[in-house]
PDB file of C-alpha atoms in Angstrom:
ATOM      1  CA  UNK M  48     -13.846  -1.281  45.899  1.00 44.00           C
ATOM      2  CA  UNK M  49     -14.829   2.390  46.579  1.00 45.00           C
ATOM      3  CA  UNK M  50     -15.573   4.037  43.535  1.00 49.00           C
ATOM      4  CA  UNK M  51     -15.231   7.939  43.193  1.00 54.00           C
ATOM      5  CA  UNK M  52     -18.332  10.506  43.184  1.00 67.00           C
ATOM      6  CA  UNK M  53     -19.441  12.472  40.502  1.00 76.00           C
ATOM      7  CA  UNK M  54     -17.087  15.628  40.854  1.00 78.00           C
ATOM      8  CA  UNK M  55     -19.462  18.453  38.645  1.00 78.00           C
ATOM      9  CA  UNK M  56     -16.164  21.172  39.287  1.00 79.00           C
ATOM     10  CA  UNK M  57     -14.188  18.928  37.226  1.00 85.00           C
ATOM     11  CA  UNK M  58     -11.260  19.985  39.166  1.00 90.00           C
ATOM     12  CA  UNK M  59      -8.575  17.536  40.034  1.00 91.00           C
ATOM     13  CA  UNK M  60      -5.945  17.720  42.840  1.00 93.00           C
ATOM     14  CA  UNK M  61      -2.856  19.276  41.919  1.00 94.00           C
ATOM     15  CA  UNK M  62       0.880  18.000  43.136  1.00 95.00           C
ATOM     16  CA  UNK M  63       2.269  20.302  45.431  1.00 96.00           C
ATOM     17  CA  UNK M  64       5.664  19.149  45.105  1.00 96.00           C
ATOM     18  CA  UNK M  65       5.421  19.663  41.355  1.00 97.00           C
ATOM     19  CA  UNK M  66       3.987  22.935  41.594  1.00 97.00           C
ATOM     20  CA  UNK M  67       6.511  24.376  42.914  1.00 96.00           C
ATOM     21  CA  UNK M  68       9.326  22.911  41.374  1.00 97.00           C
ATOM     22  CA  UNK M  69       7.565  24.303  38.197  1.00 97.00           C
ATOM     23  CA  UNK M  70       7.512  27.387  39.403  1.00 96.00           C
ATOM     24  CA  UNK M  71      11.637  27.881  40.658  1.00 95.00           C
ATOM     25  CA  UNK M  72      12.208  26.245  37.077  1.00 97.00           C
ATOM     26  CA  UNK M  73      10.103  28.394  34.961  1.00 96.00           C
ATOM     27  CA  UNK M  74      11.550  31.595  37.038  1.00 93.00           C
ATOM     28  CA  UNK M  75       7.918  32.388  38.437  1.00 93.00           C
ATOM     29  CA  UNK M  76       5.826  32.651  34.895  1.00 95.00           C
ATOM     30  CA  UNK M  77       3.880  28.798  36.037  1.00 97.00           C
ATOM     31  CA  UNK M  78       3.075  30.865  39.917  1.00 96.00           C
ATOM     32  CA  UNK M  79       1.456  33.545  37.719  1.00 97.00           C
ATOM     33  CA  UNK M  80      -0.783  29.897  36.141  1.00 97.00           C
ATOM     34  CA  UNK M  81      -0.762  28.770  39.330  1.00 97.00           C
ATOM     35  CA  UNK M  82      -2.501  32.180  41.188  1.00 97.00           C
ATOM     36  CA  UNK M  83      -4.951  31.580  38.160  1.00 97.00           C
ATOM     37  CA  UNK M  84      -6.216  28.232  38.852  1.00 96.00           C
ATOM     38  CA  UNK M  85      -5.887  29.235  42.570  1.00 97.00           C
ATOM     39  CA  UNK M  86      -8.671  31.760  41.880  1.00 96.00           C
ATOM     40  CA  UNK M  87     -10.847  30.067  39.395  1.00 94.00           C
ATOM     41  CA  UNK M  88     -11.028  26.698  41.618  1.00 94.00           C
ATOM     42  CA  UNK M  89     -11.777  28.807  44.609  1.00 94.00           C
ATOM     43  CA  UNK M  90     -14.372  30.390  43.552  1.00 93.00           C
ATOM     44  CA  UNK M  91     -15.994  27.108  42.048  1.00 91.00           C
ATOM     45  CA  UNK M  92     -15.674  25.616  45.143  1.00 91.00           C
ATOM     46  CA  UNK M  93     -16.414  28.347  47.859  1.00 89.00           C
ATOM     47  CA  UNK M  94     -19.322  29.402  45.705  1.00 83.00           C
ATOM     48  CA  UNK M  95     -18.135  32.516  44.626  1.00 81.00           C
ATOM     49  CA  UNK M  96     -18.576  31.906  40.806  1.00 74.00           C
ATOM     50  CA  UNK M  97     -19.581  35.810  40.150  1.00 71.00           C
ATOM     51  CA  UNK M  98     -15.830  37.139  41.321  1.00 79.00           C
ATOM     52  CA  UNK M  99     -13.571  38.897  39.297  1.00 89.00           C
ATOM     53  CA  UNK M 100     -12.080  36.629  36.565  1.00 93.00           C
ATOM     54  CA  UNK M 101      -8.783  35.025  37.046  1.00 95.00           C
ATOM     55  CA  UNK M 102      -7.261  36.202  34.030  1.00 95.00           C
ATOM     56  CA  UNK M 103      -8.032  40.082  35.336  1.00 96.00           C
ATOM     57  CA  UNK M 104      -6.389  38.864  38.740  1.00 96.00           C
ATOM     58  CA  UNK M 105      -3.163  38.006  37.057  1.00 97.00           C
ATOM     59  CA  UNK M 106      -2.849  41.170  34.983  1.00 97.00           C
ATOM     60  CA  UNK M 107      -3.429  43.175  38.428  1.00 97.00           C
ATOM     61  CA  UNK M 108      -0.834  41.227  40.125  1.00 97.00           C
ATOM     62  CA  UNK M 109       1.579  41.948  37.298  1.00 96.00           C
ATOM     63  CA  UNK M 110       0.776  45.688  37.013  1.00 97.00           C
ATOM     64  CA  UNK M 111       0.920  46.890  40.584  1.00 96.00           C
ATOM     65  CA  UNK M 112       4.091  44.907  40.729  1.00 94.00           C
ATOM     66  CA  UNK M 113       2.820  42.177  43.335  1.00 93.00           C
ATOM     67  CA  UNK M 114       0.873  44.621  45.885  1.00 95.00           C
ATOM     68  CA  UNK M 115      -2.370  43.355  44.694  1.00 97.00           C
ATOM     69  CA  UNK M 116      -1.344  40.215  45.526  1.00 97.00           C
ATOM     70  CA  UNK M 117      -1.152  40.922  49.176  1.00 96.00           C
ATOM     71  CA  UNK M 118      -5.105  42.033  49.051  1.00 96.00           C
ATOM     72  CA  UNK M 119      -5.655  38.734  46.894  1.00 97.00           C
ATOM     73  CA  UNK M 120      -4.216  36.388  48.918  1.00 97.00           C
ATOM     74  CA  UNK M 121      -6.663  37.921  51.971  1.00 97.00           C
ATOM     75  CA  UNK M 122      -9.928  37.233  49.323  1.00 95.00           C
ATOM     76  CA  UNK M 123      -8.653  33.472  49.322  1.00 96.00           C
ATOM     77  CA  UNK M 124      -8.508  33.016  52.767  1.00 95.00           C
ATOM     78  CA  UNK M 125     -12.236  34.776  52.917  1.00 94.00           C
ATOM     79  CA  UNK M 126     -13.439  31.827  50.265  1.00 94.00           C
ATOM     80  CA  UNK M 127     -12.019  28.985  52.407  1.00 95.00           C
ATOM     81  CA  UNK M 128     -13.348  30.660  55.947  1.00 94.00           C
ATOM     82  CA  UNK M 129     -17.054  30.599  54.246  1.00 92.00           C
ATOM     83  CA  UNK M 130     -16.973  27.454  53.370  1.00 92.00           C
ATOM     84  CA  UNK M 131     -15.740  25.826  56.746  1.00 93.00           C
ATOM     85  CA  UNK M 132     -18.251  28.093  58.291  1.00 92.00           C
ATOM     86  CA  UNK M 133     -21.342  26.433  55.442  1.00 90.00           C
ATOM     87  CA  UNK M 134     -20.211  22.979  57.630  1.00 87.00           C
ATOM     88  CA  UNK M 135     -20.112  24.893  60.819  1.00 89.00           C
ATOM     89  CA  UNK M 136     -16.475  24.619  61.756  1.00 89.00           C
ATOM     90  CA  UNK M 137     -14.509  27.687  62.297  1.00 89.00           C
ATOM     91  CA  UNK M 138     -11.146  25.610  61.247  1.00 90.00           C
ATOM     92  CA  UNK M 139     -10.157  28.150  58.784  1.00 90.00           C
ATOM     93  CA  UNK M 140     -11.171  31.476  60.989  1.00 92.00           C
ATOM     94  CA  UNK M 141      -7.347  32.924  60.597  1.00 94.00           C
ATOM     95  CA  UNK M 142      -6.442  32.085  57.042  1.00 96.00           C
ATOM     96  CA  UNK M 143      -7.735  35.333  55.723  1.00 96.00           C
ATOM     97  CA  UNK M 144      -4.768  37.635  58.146  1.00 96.00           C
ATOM     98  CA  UNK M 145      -2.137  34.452  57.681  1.00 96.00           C
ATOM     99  CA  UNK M 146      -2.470  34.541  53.908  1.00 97.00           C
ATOM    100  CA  UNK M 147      -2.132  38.227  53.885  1.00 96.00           C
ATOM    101  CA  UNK M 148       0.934  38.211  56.273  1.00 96.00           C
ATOM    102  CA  UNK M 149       2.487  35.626  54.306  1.00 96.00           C
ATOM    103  CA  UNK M 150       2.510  37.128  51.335  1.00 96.00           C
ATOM    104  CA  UNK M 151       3.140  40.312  52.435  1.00 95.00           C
ATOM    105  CA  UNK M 152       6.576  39.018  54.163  1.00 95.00           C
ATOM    106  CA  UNK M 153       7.868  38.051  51.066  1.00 93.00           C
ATOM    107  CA  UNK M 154       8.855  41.656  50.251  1.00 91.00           C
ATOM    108  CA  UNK M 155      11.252  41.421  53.360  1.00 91.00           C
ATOM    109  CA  UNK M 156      11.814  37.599  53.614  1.00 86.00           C
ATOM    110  CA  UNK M 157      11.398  35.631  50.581  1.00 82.00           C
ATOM    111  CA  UNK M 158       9.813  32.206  49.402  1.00 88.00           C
ATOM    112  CA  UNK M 159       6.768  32.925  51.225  1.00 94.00           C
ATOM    113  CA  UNK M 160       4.192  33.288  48.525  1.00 95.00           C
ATOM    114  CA  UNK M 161       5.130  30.314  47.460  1.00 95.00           C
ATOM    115  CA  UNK M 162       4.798  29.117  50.732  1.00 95.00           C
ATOM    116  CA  UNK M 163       1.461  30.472  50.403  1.00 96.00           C
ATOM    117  CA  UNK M 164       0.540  29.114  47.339  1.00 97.00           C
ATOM    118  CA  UNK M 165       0.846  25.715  49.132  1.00 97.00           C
ATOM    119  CA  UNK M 166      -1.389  26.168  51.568  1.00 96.00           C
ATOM    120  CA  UNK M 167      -4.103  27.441  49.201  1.00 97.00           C
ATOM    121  CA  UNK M 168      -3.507  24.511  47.409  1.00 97.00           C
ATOM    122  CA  UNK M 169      -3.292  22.133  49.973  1.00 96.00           C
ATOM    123  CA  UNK M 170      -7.148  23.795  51.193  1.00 96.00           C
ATOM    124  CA  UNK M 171      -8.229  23.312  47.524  1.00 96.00           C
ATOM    125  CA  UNK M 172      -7.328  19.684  47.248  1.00 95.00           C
ATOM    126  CA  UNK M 173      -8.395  18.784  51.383  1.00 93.00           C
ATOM    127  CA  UNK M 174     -11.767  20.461  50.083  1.00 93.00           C
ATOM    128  CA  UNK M 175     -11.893  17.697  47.200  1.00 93.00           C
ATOM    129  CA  UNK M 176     -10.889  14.797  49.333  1.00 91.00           C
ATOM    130  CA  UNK M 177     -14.000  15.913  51.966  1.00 89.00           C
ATOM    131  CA  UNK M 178     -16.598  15.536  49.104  1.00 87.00           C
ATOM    132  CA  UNK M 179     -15.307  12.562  47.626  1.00 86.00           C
ATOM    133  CA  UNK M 180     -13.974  14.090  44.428  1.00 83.00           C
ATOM    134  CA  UNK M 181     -10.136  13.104  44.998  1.00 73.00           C
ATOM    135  CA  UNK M 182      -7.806  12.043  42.296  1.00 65.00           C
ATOM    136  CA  UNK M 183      -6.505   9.357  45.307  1.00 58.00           C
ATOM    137  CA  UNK M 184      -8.763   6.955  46.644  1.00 48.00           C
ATOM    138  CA  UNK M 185      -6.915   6.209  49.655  1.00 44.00           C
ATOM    139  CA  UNK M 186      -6.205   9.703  50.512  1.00 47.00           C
ATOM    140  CA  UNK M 187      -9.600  10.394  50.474  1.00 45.00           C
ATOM    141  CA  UNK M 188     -11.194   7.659  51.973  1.00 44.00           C
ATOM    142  CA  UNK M 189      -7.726   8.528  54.823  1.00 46.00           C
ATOM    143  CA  UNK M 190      -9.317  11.563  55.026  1.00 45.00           C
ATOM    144  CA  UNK M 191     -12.954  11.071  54.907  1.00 46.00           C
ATOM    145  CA  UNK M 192     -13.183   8.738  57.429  1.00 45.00           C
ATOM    146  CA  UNK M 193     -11.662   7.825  61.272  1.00 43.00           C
ATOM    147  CA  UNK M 194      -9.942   4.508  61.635  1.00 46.00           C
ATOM    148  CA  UNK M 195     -11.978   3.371  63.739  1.00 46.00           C
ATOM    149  CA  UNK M 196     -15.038   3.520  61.340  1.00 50.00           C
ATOM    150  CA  UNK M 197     -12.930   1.644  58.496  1.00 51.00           C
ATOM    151  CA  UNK M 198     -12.080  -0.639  61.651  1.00 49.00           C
ATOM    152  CA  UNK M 199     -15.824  -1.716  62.090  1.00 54.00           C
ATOM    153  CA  UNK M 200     -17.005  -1.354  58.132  1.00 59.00           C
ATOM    154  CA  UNK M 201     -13.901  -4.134  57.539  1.00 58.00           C
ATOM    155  CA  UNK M 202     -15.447  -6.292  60.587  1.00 51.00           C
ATOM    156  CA  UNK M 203     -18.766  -6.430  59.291  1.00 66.00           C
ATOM    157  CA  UNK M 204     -17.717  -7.050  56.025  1.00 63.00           C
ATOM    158  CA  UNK M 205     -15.270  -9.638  57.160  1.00 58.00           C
ATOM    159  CA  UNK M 206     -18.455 -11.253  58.881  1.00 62.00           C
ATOM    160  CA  UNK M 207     -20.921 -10.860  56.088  1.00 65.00           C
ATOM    161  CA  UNK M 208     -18.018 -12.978  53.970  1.00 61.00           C
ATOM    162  CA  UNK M 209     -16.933 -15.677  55.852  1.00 56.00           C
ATOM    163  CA  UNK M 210     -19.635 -15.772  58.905  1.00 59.00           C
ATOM    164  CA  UNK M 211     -17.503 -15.664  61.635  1.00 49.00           C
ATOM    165  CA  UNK M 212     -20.617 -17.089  64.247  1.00 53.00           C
ATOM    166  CA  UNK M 213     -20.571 -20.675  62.216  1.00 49.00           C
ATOM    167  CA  UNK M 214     -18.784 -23.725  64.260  1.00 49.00           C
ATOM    168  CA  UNK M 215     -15.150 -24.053  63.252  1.00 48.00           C
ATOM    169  CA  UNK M 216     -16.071 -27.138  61.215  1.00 50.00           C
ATOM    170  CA  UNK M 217     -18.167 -25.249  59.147  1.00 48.00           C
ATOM    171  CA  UNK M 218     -15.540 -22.841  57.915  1.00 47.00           C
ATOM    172  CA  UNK M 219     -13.369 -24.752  55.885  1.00 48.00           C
ATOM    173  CA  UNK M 220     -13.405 -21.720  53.601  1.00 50.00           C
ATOM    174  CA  UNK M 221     -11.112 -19.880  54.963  1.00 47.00           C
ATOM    175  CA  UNK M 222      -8.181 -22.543  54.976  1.00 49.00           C
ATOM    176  CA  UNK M 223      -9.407 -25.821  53.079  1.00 51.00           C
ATOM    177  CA  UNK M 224      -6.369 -27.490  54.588  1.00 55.00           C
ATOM    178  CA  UNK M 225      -6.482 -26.971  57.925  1.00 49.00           C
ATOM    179  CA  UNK M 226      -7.084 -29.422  60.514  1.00 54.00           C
ATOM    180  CA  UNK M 227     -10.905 -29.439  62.120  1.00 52.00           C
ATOM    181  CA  UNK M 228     -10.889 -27.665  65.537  1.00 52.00           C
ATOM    182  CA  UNK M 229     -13.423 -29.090  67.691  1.00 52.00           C
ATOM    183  CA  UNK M 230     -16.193 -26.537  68.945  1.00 48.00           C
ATOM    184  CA  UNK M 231     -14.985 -24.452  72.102  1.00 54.00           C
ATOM    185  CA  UNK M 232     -11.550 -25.829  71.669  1.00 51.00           C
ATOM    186  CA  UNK M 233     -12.350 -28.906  73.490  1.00 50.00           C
ATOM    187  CA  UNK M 234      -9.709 -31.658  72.863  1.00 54.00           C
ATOM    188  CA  UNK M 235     -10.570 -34.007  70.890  1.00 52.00           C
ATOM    189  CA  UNK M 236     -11.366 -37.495  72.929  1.00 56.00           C
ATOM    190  CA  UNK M 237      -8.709 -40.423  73.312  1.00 54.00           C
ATOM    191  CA  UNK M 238     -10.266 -43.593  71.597  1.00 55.00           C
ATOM    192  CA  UNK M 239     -10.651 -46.122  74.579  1.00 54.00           C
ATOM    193  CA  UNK M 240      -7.984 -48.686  73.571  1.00 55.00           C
ATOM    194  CA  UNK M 241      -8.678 -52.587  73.455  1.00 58.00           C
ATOM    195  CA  UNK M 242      -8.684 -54.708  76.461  1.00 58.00           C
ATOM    196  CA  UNK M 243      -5.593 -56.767  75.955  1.00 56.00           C
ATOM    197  CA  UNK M 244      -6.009 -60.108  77.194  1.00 58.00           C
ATOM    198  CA  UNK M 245      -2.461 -60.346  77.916  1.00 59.00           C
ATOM    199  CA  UNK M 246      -2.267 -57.213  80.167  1.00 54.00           C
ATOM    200  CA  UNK M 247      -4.997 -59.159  82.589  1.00 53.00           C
ATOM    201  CA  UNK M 248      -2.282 -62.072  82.898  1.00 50.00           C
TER     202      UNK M 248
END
C-alpha cells in the first residue's frame, strides 16, 4: 500500500465542487475565505512566503470594490508560472493574462471569478498531487505516474509474489484446486492398456 509523504505546507486539497456551492450559498462572503487561502497556499507553495499577507489582500479587494482583484488574480498566475518553470515546463506560461482576463470579464459577463477561483484551485491541489502530498491516494498516484509504469511495477510485483518462471506444478498457490497442467502444455500420456487375451482370439 502506498503511503503518503510528509507534506511540511500542511495544506490539504480542497473540493471544488464544495467551494463553490459555498460560495453561491453564503452570497460571496466564503469567495472572500476562499481568495484568502488562495493567496496564503500560493505563496507556500510557489515560494513566495515574503508577499503581502492574505488578510491585507482581502481588505484591498473589498475596498477598491473588486478592481484589485483583477491585478491579484495576474500575481497568482505569476506564482504558478515560476513554479512550472523551477521543473522546467512552460505548462503554465499564459495563466498570468487568462487569470487577469477572467476576472476582469466578470464586470461584463458574470460567474467568471468564480470560474477563476477553480482553476487556481485546481493548480493548488494538481501541485499537491505532483509532490505526493494529496488528500487521495489514487488521484495522486493517477497523477504521478503513466499507466504504463503502474503496468510494469504490478508485473514485477506480480512476479516477485507468485514466481511466474516456476513449472505449472509448482504453483499450486495460486489455485490449490486446480488440476496439474503438464509443462509446455503437453497432453498428458494415454496409459498403454492391457493386452487382452481375448482380443488375440
Amino acid at each position: 500500500m502506498q503511503t503518503q509523504n510528509q507534506n511540511p505546507t500542511g495544506i490539504q486539497e480542497r473540493s471544488i465542487p464544495l467551494a463553490i456551492v459555498l460560495t453561491i450559498v453564503t452570497c460571496g462572503i466564503y469567495g472572500f475565505y476562499w481568495i484568502y487561502k488562495l493567496h496564503d497556499e500560493a505563496n507556500a507553495l510557489c515560494g513566495r512566503r515574503d508577499e503581502m499577507s492574505p488578510a491585507l489582500v482581502v481588505v484591498l479587494i473589498i475596498v477598491t470594490c473588486g478592481i484589485y482583484q483583477v491585478y491579484w488574480a495576474y500575481t497568482q498566475g505569476e506564482k504558478f508560472q515560476e513554479e512550472a518553470e523551477r521543473r522546467g515546463s512552460n505548462e503554465a506560461r499564459d495563466l498570468p493574462v487568462l487569470y487577469l482576463v477572467m476576472e476582469a470579464a466578470n464586470y461584463f459577463v458574470g460567474a467568471t471569478s468564480i470560474i477563476n477561483k477553480a482553476l487556481m484551485q485546481d493548480r493548488i491541489n494538481q501541485i499537491l498531487r505532483r509532490n505526493g502530498w494529496s488528500s487521495r491516494p489514487y488521484e495522486e498516484a493517477r497523477f504521478r505516474y503513466a499507466p504504463e509504469q503502474d503496468i510494469a511495477r504490478e508485473y514485477e510485483k506480480a512476479e516477485a509474489e507468485y514466481n511466474v518462471d516456476a513449472a505449472p506444478e509448482a504453483r499450486t498457490d495460486i489455485c490449490p484446486d486446480a488440476p496439474i497442467v503438464p509443462v509446455n502444455n503437453a497432453p498428458a500420456e494415454t496409459p498403454l492398456l492391457e493386452d487382452d487375451p481375448d482380443a488375440e482370439n
